[in-house]
Amino acid sequence: MDGSVVAAEDGLIRYIRQHAELAERSGYTIPAEWRYQSQYHLLLALGRRHTPAPRPKSLTGMPARLCYSNAARYVRDHHTQGLLYAEGFAATLDVYLSHAWTVRPDGCVIDPTWDDEPGRAYVGITVADPALWPCDGGGILQDFRRLPPLLRDGFPPNALADLGRPLTGPLPHE
């Protein structure tokens, strides 16, 4: 594994952890029976590292700023290749953004929106259930209609795929 990718992933995980800590300190409380306090907590509990890979030559870039629907449509059209929808956060040029992409069975990313560049990192959940893929454009973790039920109840059984590498144990606080 390329050291620059691992370093970028570690920075992305620190970013997600910092936002989870901010959510905890915000004073906003969720009902005790909810499974996750925020999408950051959900990602820390269920997220995986996905390895950047070169974009297939047959894939021409899809429209910018439409990553959720781009990934959902691309995976729907290429599901027979074993691709699944993934969503979380990605790092590019030391900027961390909510993002969606597709994941191959080996845990490698095919990003229909961005060209892959060295140092890019992806941390997210891989969604196996096609009924959850947001073909209408809104993300799963960013859409107010979709997120609260997931924070409250979690994902349905077998809705997620365990593709990619673990986030590993707790990171030291900086």
mmCIF file of N, CA, C and O in Angstrom, residues 43-130:
data_model
loop_
_atom_site.group_PDB
_atom_site.id
_atom_site.type_symbol
_atom_site.label_atom_id
_atom_site.label_comp_id
_atom_site.label_asym_id
_atom_site.label_seq_id
_atom_site.Cartn_x
_atom_site.Cartn_y
_atom_site.Cartn_z
ATOM 1 N N LEU A 43 -19.945 6.399 10.534
ATOM 2 C CA LEU A 43 -18.779 6.070 9.720
ATOM 3 C C LEU A 43 -17.656 5.461 10.547
ATOM 4 O O LEU A 43 -16.986 4.528 10.096
ATOM 5 N N LEU A 44 -17.437 5.962 11.748
ATOM 6 C CA LEU A 44 -16.393 5.390 12.589
ATOM 7 C C LEU A 44 -16.730 3.963 13.016
ATOM 8 O O LEU A 44 -15.847 3.130 13.177
ATOM 9 N N ALA A 45 -18.022 3.678 13.164
ATOM 10 C CA ALA A 45 -18.441 2.330 13.565
ATOM 11 C C ALA A 45 -18.463 1.355 12.390
ATOM 12 O O ALA A 45 -18.111 0.182 12.556
ATOM 13 N N LEU A 46 -18.866 1.812 11.216
ATOM 14 C CA LEU A 46 -19.115 0.902 10.097
ATOM 15 C C LEU A 46 -18.203 1.124 8.886
ATOM 16 O O LEU A 46 -18.194 0.310 7.968
ATOM 17 N N GLY A 47 -17.475 2.223 8.876
ATOM 18 C CA GLY A 47 -16.695 2.593 7.695
ATOM 19 C C GLY A 47 -15.492 1.710 7.450
ATOM 20 O O GLY A 47 -15.012 0.995 8.333
ATOM 21 N N ARG A 48 -15.041 1.758 6.230
ATOM 22 C CA ARG A 48 -13.871 1.012 5.773
ATOM 23 C C ARG A 48 -13.024 1.935 4.900
ATOM 24 O O ARG A 48 -13.511 2.898 4.333
ATOM 25 N N ARG A 49 -11.749 1.614 4.804
ATOM 26 C CA ARG A 49 -10.836 2.295 3.882
ATOM 27 C C ARG A 49 -10.989 1.641 2.515
ATOM 28 O O ARG A 49 -10.959 0.421 2.409
ATOM 29 N N HIS A 50 -11.162 2.457 1.491
ATOM 30 C CA HIS A 50 -11.258 1.944 0.127
ATOM 31 C C HIS A 50 -10.051 2.447 -0.656
ATOM 32 O O HIS A 50 -9.710 3.637 -0.582
ATOM 33 N N THR A 51 -9.423 1.565 -1.385
ATOM 34 C CA THR A 51 -8.161 1.849 -2.060
ATOM 35 C C THR A 51 -8.391 2.512 -3.419
ATOM 36 O O THR A 51 -9.108 1.967 -4.256
ATOM 37 N N PRO A 52 -7.784 3.681 -3.634
ATOM 38 C CA PRO A 52 -7.912 4.328 -4.950
ATOM 39 C C PRO A 52 -7.328 3.428 -6.044
ATOM 40 O O PRO A 52 -6.353 2.718 -5.818
ATOM 41 N N ALA A 53 -7.955 3.460 -7.199
ATOM 42 C CA ALA A 53 -7.481 2.698 -8.358
ATOM 43 C C ALA A 53 -7.667 3.561 -9.600
ATOM 44 O O ALA A 53 -8.537 4.438 -9.623
ATOM 45 N N PRO A 54 -6.863 3.316 -10.624
ATOM 46 C CA PRO A 54 -7.048 4.088 -11.867
ATOM 47 C C PRO A 54 -8.439 3.852 -12.449
ATOM 48 O O PRO A 54 -8.984 2.751 -12.369
ATOM 49 N N ARG A 55 -8.991 4.886 -12.989
ATOM 50 C CA ARG A 55 -10.305 4.803 -13.619
ATOM 51 C C ARG A 55 -10.194 3.951 -14.891
ATOM 52 O O ARG A 55 -9.245 4.111 -15.656
ATOM 53 N N PRO A 56 -11.162 3.063 -15.120
ATOM 54 C CA PRO A 56 -11.137 2.294 -16.377
ATOM 55 C C PRO A 56 -11.166 3.237 -17.580
ATOM 56 O O PRO A 56 -11.846 4.260 -17.561
ATOM 57 N N LYS A 57 -10.430 2.873 -18.606
ATOM 58 C CA LYS A 57 -10.370 3.729 -19.800
ATOM 59 C C LYS A 57 -11.744 3.916 -20.432
ATOM 60 O O LYS A 57 -12.007 4.933 -21.055
ATOM 61 N N SER A 58 -12.638 2.949 -20.231
ATOM 62 C CA SER A 58 -13.970 3.045 -20.825
ATOM 63 C C SER A 58 -14.885 4.030 -20.087
ATOM 64 O O SER A 58 -15.932 4.402 -20.606
ATOM 65 N N LEU A 59 -14.473 4.466 -18.900
ATOM 66 C CA LEU A 59 -15.305 5.377 -18.102
ATOM 67 C C LEU A 59 -14.897 6.817 -18.373
ATOM 68 O O LEU A 59 -13.796 7.236 -18.055
ATOM 69 N N THR A 60 -15.803 7.563 -18.958
ATOM 70 C CA THR A 60 -15.571 8.998 -19.108
ATOM 71 C C THR A 60 -16.220 9.671 -17.908
ATOM 72 O O THR A 60 -17.229 9.197 -17.385
ATOM 73 N N GLY A 61 -15.632 10.747 -17.450
ATOM 74 C CA GLY A 61 -16.121 11.428 -16.258
ATOM 75 C C GLY A 61 -17.595 11.807 -16.353
ATOM 76 O O GLY A 61 -18.069 12.243 -17.398
ATOM 77 N N MET A 62 -18.280 11.621 -15.251
ATOM 78 C CA MET A 62 -19.691 11.996 -15.171
ATOM 79 C C MET A 62 -19.755 13.413 -14.601
ATOM 80 O O MET A 62 -18.743 13.957 -14.153
ATOM 81 N N PRO A 63 -20.915 14.049 -14.581
ATOM 82 C CA PRO A 63 -20.998 15.454 -14.184
ATOM 83 C C PRO A 63 -20.447 15.740 -12.774
ATOM 84 O O PRO A 63 -20.727 15.003 -11.833
ATOM 85 N N ALA A 64 -19.670 16.802 -12.670
ATOM 86 C CA ALA A 64 -19.130 17.238 -11.384
ATOM 87 C C ALA A 64 -20.270 17.619 -10.447
ATOM 88 O O ALA A 64 -21.355 18.018 -10.894
ATOM 89 N N ARG A 65 -20.037 17.481 -9.156
ATOM 90 C CA ARG A 65 -20.969 17.861 -8.087
ATOM 91 C C ARG A 65 -22.227 16.998 -8.034
ATOM 92 O O ARG A 65 -23.176 17.336 -7.349
ATOM 93 N N LEU A 66 -22.237 15.894 -8.757
ATOM 94 C CA LEU A 66 -23.378 14.972 -8.722
ATOM 95 C C LEU A 66 -22.895 13.578 -8.330
ATOM 96 O O LEU A 66 -23.379 12.574 -8.851
ATOM 97 N N CYS A 67 -21.947 13.524 -7.406
ATOM 98 C CA CYS A 67 -21.295 12.257 -7.096
ATOM 99 C C CYS A 67 -22.265 11.189 -6.606
ATOM 100 O O CYS A 67 -22.110 10.014 -6.934
ATOM 101 N N TYR A 68 -23.291 11.558 -5.828
ATOM 102 C CA TYR A 68 -24.216 10.553 -5.287
ATOM 103 C C TYR A 68 -24.993 9.875 -6.402
ATOM 104 O O TYR A 68 -25.034 8.644 -6.490
ATOM 105 N N SER A 69 -25.599 10.659 -7.281
ATOM 106 C CA SER A 69 -26.346 10.045 -8.378
ATOM 107 C C SER A 69 -25.403 9.426 -9.406
ATOM 108 O O SER A 69 -25.727 8.385 -9.991
ATOM 109 N N ASN A 70 -24.218 10.022 -9.627
ATOM 110 C CA ASN A 70 -23.252 9.417 -10.547
ATOM 111 C C ASN A 70 -22.882 8.012 -10.084
ATOM 112 O O ASN A 70 -22.914 7.059 -10.862
ATOM 113 N N ALA A 71 -22.513 7.888 -8.814
ATOM 114 C CA ALA A 71 -22.101 6.583 -8.281
ATOM 115 C C ALA A 71 -23.267 5.598 -8.296
ATOM 116 O O ALA A 71 -23.098 4.436 -8.670
ATOM 117 N N ALA A 72 -24.443 6.053 -7.899
ATOM 118 C CA ALA A 72 -25.609 5.160 -7.864
ATOM 119 C C ALA A 72 -25.969 4.681 -9.273
ATOM 120 O O ALA A 72 -26.242 3.489 -9.474
ATOM 121 N N ARG A 73 -25.955 5.578 -10.231
ATOM 122 C CA ARG A 73 -26.280 5.180 -11.600
ATOM 123 C C ARG A 73 -25.207 4.270 -12.189
ATOM 124 O O ARG A 73 -25.504 3.271 -12.849
ATOM 125 N N TYR A 74 -23.931 4.595 -11.926
ATOM 126 C CA TYR A 74 -22.844 3.786 -12.478
ATOM 127 C C TYR A 74 -22.879 2.368 -11.904
ATOM 128 O O TYR A 74 -22.735 1.394 -12.634
ATOM 129 N N VAL A 75 -23.092 2.260 -10.610
ATOM 130 C CA VAL A 75 -23.126 0.927 -10.003
ATOM 131 C C VAL A 75 -24.359 0.154 -10.467
ATOM 132 O O VAL A 75 -24.298 -1.052 -10.692
ATOM 133 N N ARG A 76 -25.467 0.838 -10.637
ATOM 134 C CA ARG A 76 -26.672 0.172 -11.147
ATOM 135 C C ARG A 76 -26.413 -0.377 -12.545
ATOM 136 O O ARG A 76 -26.779 -1.513 -12.863
ATOM 137 N N ASP A 77 -25.736 0.400 -13.379
ATOM 138 C CA ASP A 77 -25.471 -0.015 -14.752
ATOM 139 C C ASP A 77 -24.359 -1.056 -14.863
ATOM 140 O O ASP A 77 -24.245 -1.724 -15.889
ATOM 141 N N HIS A 78 -23.517 -1.188 -13.819
ATOM 142 C CA HIS A 78 -22.369 -2.115 -13.854
ATOM 143 C C HIS A 78 -22.390 -3.108 -12.689
ATOM 144 O O HIS A 78 -21.365 -3.676 -12.334
ATOM 145 N N HIS A 79 -23.545 -3.322 -12.117
ATOM 146 C CA HIS A 79 -23.675 -4.205 -10.948
ATOM 147 C C HIS A 79 -23.242 -5.639 -11.267
ATOM 148 O O HIS A 79 -22.719 -6.343 -10.396
ATOM 149 N N THR A 80 -23.398 -6.069 -12.507
ATOM 150 C CA THR A 80 -22.993 -7.429 -12.870
ATOM 151 C C THR A 80 -21.477 -7.623 -12.770
ATOM 152 O O THR A 80 -21.010 -8.751 -12.724
ATOM 153 N N GLN A 81 -20.720 -6.529 -12.691
ATOM 154 C CA GLN A 81 -19.265 -6.598 -12.517
ATOM 155 C C GLN A 81 -18.891 -6.670 -11.043
ATOM 156 O O GLN A 81 -17.717 -6.619 -10.696
ATOM 157 N N GLY A 82 -19.896 -6.749 -10.160
ATOM 158 C CA GLY A 82 -19.626 -6.840 -8.736
ATOM 159 C C GLY A 82 -19.445 -5.501 -8.051
ATOM 160 O O GLY A 82 -19.078 -5.447 -6.881
ATOM 161 N N LEU A 83 -19.714 -4.405 -8.748
ATOM 162 C CA LEU A 83 -19.554 -3.082 -8.151
ATOM 163 C C LEU A 83 -20.680 -2.805 -7.159
ATOM 164 O O LEU A 83 -21.816 -3.247 -7.346
ATOM 165 N N LEU A 84 -20.351 -2.048 -6.114
ATOM 166 C CA LEU A 84 -21.336 -1.614 -5.134
ATOM 167 C C LEU A 84 -21.165 -0.121 -4.877
ATOM 168 O O LEU A 84 -20.085 0.441 -5.066
ATOM 169 N N TYR A 85 -22.232 0.499 -4.423
ATOM 170 C CA TYR A 85 -22.251 1.930 -4.084
ATOM 171 C C TYR A 85 -21.552 2.137 -2.738
ATOM 172 O O TYR A 85 -21.738 1.351 -1.796
ATOM 173 N N ALA A 86 -20.749 3.188 -2.639
ATOM 174 C CA ALA A 86 -20.104 3.547 -1.373
ATOM 175 C C ALA A 86 -20.251 5.044 -1.152
ATOM 176 O O ALA A 86 -20.273 5.836 -2.097
ATOM 177 N N GLU A 87 -20.344 5.414 0.124
ATOM 178 C CA GLU A 87 -20.507 6.819 0.482
ATOM 179 C C GLU A 87 -19.803 7.087 1.798
ATOM 180 O O GLU A 87 -19.773 6.243 2.684
ATOM 181 N N GLY A 88 -19.251 8.260 1.896
ATOM 182 C CA GLY A 88 -18.565 8.673 3.119
ATOM 183 C C GLY A 88 -17.859 9.986 2.863
ATOM 184 O O GLY A 88 -18.462 10.960 2.424
ATOM 185 N N PHE A 89 -16.547 9.969 3.102
ATOM 186 C CA PHE A 89 -15.733 11.151 2.875
ATOM 187 C C PHE A 89 -14.516 10.761 2.057
ATOM 188 O O PHE A 89 -13.997 9.659 2.182
ATOM 189 N N ALA A 90 -14.077 11.690 1.232
ATOM 190 C CA ALA A 90 -12.892 11.491 0.418
ATOM 191 C C ALA A 90 -11.970 12.683 0.599
ATOM 192 O O ALA A 90 -12.423 13.796 0.892
ATOM 193 N N ALA A 91 -10.686 12.427 0.444
ATOM 194 C CA ALA A 91 -9.675 13.480 0.546
ATOM 195 C C ALA A 91 -9.064 13.676 -0.827
ATOM 196 O O ALA A 91 -8.719 12.712 -1.510
ATOM 197 N N THR A 92 -8.937 14.915 -1.192
ATOM 198 C CA THR A 92 -8.247 15.273 -2.417
ATOM 199 C C THR A 92 -7.503 16.576 -2.161
ATOM 200 O O THR A 92 -8.097 17.538 -1.656
ATOM 201 N N LEU A 93 -6.212 16.566 -2.421
ATOM 202 C CA LEU A 93 -5.386 17.757 -2.197
ATOM 203 C C LEU A 93 -5.566 18.311 -0.785
ATOM 204 O O LEU A 93 -5.690 19.514 -0.579
ATOM 205 N N ASP A 94 -5.619 17.436 0.214
ATOM 206 C CA ASP A 94 -5.774 17.803 1.633
ATOM 207 C C ASP A 94 -7.091 18.516 1.928
ATOM 208 O O ASP A 94 -7.196 19.249 2.907
ATOM 209 N N VAL A 95 -8.079 18.337 1.091
ATOM 210 C CA VAL A 95 -9.425 18.841 1.336
ATOM 211 C C VAL A 95 -10.307 17.622 1.556
ATOM 212 O O VAL A 95 -10.243 16.657 0.789
ATOM 213 N N TYR A 96 -11.124 17.651 2.608
ATOM 214 C CA TYR A 96 -11.994 16.526 2.946
ATOM 215 C C TYR A 96 -13.428 16.881 2.585
ATOM 216 O O TYR A 96 -13.941 17.904 3.031
ATOM 217 N N LEU A 97 -14.045 16.024 1.781
ATOM 218 C CA LEU A 97 -15.391 16.306 1.280
ATOM 219 C C LEU A 97 -16.287 15.088 1.437
ATOM 220 O O LEU A 97 -15.829 13.954 1.275
ATOM 221 N N SER A 98 -17.582 15.325 1.691
ATOM 222 C CA SER A 98 -18.519 14.219 1.608
ATOM 223 C C SER A 98 -18.575 13.825 0.132
ATOM 224 O O SER A 98 -18.521 14.680 -0.754
ATOM 225 N N HIS A 99 -18.655 12.514 -0.110
ATOM 226 C CA HIS A 99 -18.504 12.045 -1.488
ATOM 227 C C HIS A 99 -19.106 10.655 -1.623
ATOM 228 O O HIS A 99 -19.339 9.964 -0.621
ATOM 229 N N ALA A 100 -19.363 10.239 -2.850
ATOM 230 C CA ALA A 100 -19.826 8.891 -3.162
ATOM 231 C C ALA A 100 -19.013 8.350 -4.334
ATOM 232 O O ALA A 100 -18.571 9.112 -5.201
ATOM 233 N N TRP A 101 -18.823 7.030 -4.356
ATOM 234 C CA TRP A 101 -18.027 6.351 -5.364
ATOM 235 C C TRP A 101 -18.521 4.912 -5.474
ATOM 236 O O TRP A 101 -19.471 4.537 -4.798
ATOM 237 N N THR A 102 -17.898 4.115 -6.315
ATOM 238 C CA THR A 102 -18.234 2.703 -6.388
ATOM 239 C C THR A 102 -17.021 1.899 -5.925
ATOM 240 O O THR A 102 -15.882 2.373 -5.987
ATOM 241 N N VAL A 103 -17.296 0.674 -5.450
ATOM 242 C CA VAL A 103 -16.235 -0.189 -4.930
ATOM 243 C C VAL A 103 -16.299 -1.543 -5.640
ATOM 244 O O VAL A 103 -17.374 -2.133 -5.767
ATOM 245 N N ARG A 104 -15.135 -1.987 -6.083
ATOM 246 C CA ARG A 104 -15.018 -3.321 -6.678
ATOM 247 C C ARG A 104 -14.983 -4.365 -5.561
ATOM 248 O O ARG A 104 -14.752 -4.023 -4.393
ATOM 249 N N PRO A 105 -15.167 -5.642 -5.889
ATOM 250 C CA PRO A 105 -15.122 -6.688 -4.864
ATOM 251 C C PRO A 105 -13.795 -6.757 -4.091
ATOM 252 O O PRO A 105 -13.765 -7.217 -2.951
ATOM 253 N N ASP A 106 -12.704 -6.253 -4.685
ATOM 254 C CA ASP A 106 -11.409 -6.255 -3.998
ATOM 255 C C ASP A 106 -11.222 -5.033 -3.092
ATOM 256 O O ASP A 106 -10.149 -4.853 -2.506
ATOM 257 N N GLY A 107 -12.248 -4.191 -2.962
ATOM 258 C CA GLY A 107 -12.163 -3.010 -2.098
ATOM 259 C C GLY A 107 -11.580 -1.791 -2.776
ATOM 260 O O GLY A 107 -11.404 -0.754 -2.136
ATOM 261 N N CYS A 108 -11.272 -1.874 -4.064
ATOM 262 C CA CYS A 108 -10.713 -0.737 -4.787
ATOM 263 C C CYS A 108 -11.831 0.145 -5.347
ATOM 264 O O CYS A 108 -12.906 -0.323 -5.702
ATOM 265 N N VAL A 109 -11.539 1.421 -5.426
ATOM 266 C CA VAL A 109 -12.493 2.441 -5.850
ATOM 267 C C VAL A 109 -12.510 2.595 -7.364
ATOM 268 O O VAL A 109 -11.456 2.612 -8.005
ATOM 269 N N ILE A 110 -13.700 2.708 -7.902
ATOM 270 C CA ILE A 110 -13.908 3.269 -9.233
ATOM 271 C C ILE A 110 -14.772 4.500 -8.992
ATOM 272 O O ILE A 110 -15.905 4.387 -8.539
ATOM 273 N N ASP A 111 -14.188 5.653 -9.235
ATOM 274 C CA ASP A 111 -14.881 6.910 -8.963
ATOM 275 C C ASP A 111 -15.392 7.497 -10.278
ATOM 276 O O ASP A 111 -14.598 7.975 -11.083
ATOM 277 N N PRO A 112 -16.704 7.439 -10.516
ATOM 278 C CA PRO A 112 -17.212 7.946 -11.784
ATOM 279 C C PRO A 112 -17.210 9.469 -11.891
ATOM 280 O O PRO A 112 -17.411 10.001 -12.981
ATOM 281 N N THR A 113 -16.973 10.169 -10.792
ATOM 282 C CA THR A 113 -17.010 11.633 -10.809
ATOM 283 C C THR A 113 -15.617 12.245 -10.884
ATOM 284 O O THR A 113 -15.391 13.181 -11.640
ATOM 285 N N TRP A 114 -14.672 11.733 -10.091
ATOM 286 C CA TRP A 114 -13.320 12.286 -10.037
ATOM 287 C C TRP A 114 -12.334 11.359 -10.732
ATOM 288 O O TRP A 114 -12.434 10.140 -10.609
ATOM 289 N N ASP A 115 -11.338 11.939 -11.398
ATOM 290 C CA ASP A 115 -10.185 11.160 -11.845
ATOM 291 C C ASP A 115 -9.343 10.876 -10.613
ATOM 292 O O ASP A 115 -9.188 11.750 -9.750
ATOM 293 N N ASP A 116 -8.804 9.660 -10.509
ATOM 294 C CA ASP A 116 -7.961 9.344 -9.359
ATOM 295 C C ASP A 116 -6.577 9.954 -9.535
ATOM 296 O O ASP A 116 -6.002 9.936 -10.604
ATOM 297 N N GLU A 117 -6.079 10.514 -8.446
ATOM 298 C CA GLU A 117 -4.762 11.139 -8.417
ATOM 299 C C GLU A 117 -4.018 10.595 -7.210
ATOM 300 O O GLU A 117 -4.632 10.143 -6.247
ATOM 301 N N PRO A 118 -2.691 10.622 -7.223
ATOM 302 C CA PRO A 118 -1.938 10.150 -6.048
ATOM 303 C C PRO A 118 -2.329 10.928 -4.790
ATOM 304 O O PRO A 118 -2.588 12.131 -4.833
ATOM 305 N N GLY A 119 -2.407 10.213 -3.676
ATOM 306 C CA GLY A 119 -2.727 10.852 -2.407
ATOM 307 C C GLY A 119 -4.201 10.944 -2.099
ATOM 308 O O GLY A 119 -4.589 11.370 -1.021
ATOM 309 N N ARG A 120 -5.036 10.552 -3.035
ATOM 310 C CA ARG A 120 -6.471 10.584 -2.795
ATOM 311 C C ARG A 120 -6.838 9.462 -1.831
ATOM 312 O O ARG A 120 -6.250 8.391 -1.872
ATOM 313 N N ALA A 121 -7.835 9.707 -0.970
ATOM 314 C CA ALA A 121 -8.234 8.697 0.014
ATOM 315 C C ALA A 121 -9.749 8.658 0.110
ATOM 316 O O ALA A 121 -10.424 9.675 -0.074
ATOM 317 N N TYR A 122 -10.260 7.466 0.423
ATOM 318 C CA TYR A 122 -11.695 7.244 0.535
ATOM 319 C C TYR A 122 -11.988 6.455 1.807
ATOM 320 O O TYR A 122 -11.405 5.389 2.022
ATOM 321 N N VAL A 123 -12.893 6.951 2.630
ATOM 322 C CA VAL A 123 -13.356 6.240 3.823
ATOM 323 C C VAL A 123 -14.874 6.301 3.814
ATOM 324 O O VAL A 123 -15.454 7.387 3.774
ATOM 325 N N GLY A 124 -15.502 5.134 3.838
ATOM 326 C CA GLY A 124 -16.959 5.145 3.791
ATOM 327 C C GLY A 124 -17.566 3.776 4.010
ATOM 328 O O GLY A 124 -16.881 2.817 4.330
ATOM 329 N N ILE A 125 -18.861 3.730 3.824
ATOM 330 C CA ILE A 125 -19.631 2.497 3.940
ATOM 331 C C ILE A 125 -19.936 1.996 2.531
ATOM 332 O O ILE A 125 -20.124 2.790 1.619
ATOM 333 N N THR A 126 -19.974 0.688 2.371
ATOM 334 C CA THR A 126 -20.304 0.083 1.092
ATOM 335 C C THR A 126 -21.709 -0.495 1.200
ATOM 336 O O THR A 126 -21.962 -1.353 2.046
ATOM 337 N N VAL A 127 -22.597 -0.019 0.359
ATOM 338 C CA VAL A 127 -24.012 -0.381 0.452
ATOM 339 C C VAL A 127 -24.324 -1.470 -0.579
ATOM 340 O O VAL A 127 -24.228 -1.242 -1.789
ATOM 341 N N ALA A 128 -24.722 -2.634 -0.083
ATOM 342 C CA ALA A 128 -25.024 -3.776 -0.945
ATOM 343 C C ALA A 128 -26.478 -3.779 -1.416
ATOM 344 O O ALA A 128 -26.788 -4.375 -2.442
ATOM 345 N N ASP A 129 -27.356 -3.138 -0.692
ATOM 346 C CA ASP A 129 -28.786 -3.172 -1.000
ATOM 347 C C ASP A 129 -29.134 -2.125 -2.052
ATOM 348 O O ASP A 129 -29.124 -0.920 -1.772
ATOM 349 N N PRO A 130 -29.472 -2.543 -3.285
ATOM 350 C CA PRO A 130 -29.795 -1.574 -4.347
ATOM 351 C C PRO A 130 -30.958 -0.649 -4.003
ATOM 352 O O PRO A 130 -31.029 0.460 -4.525
#
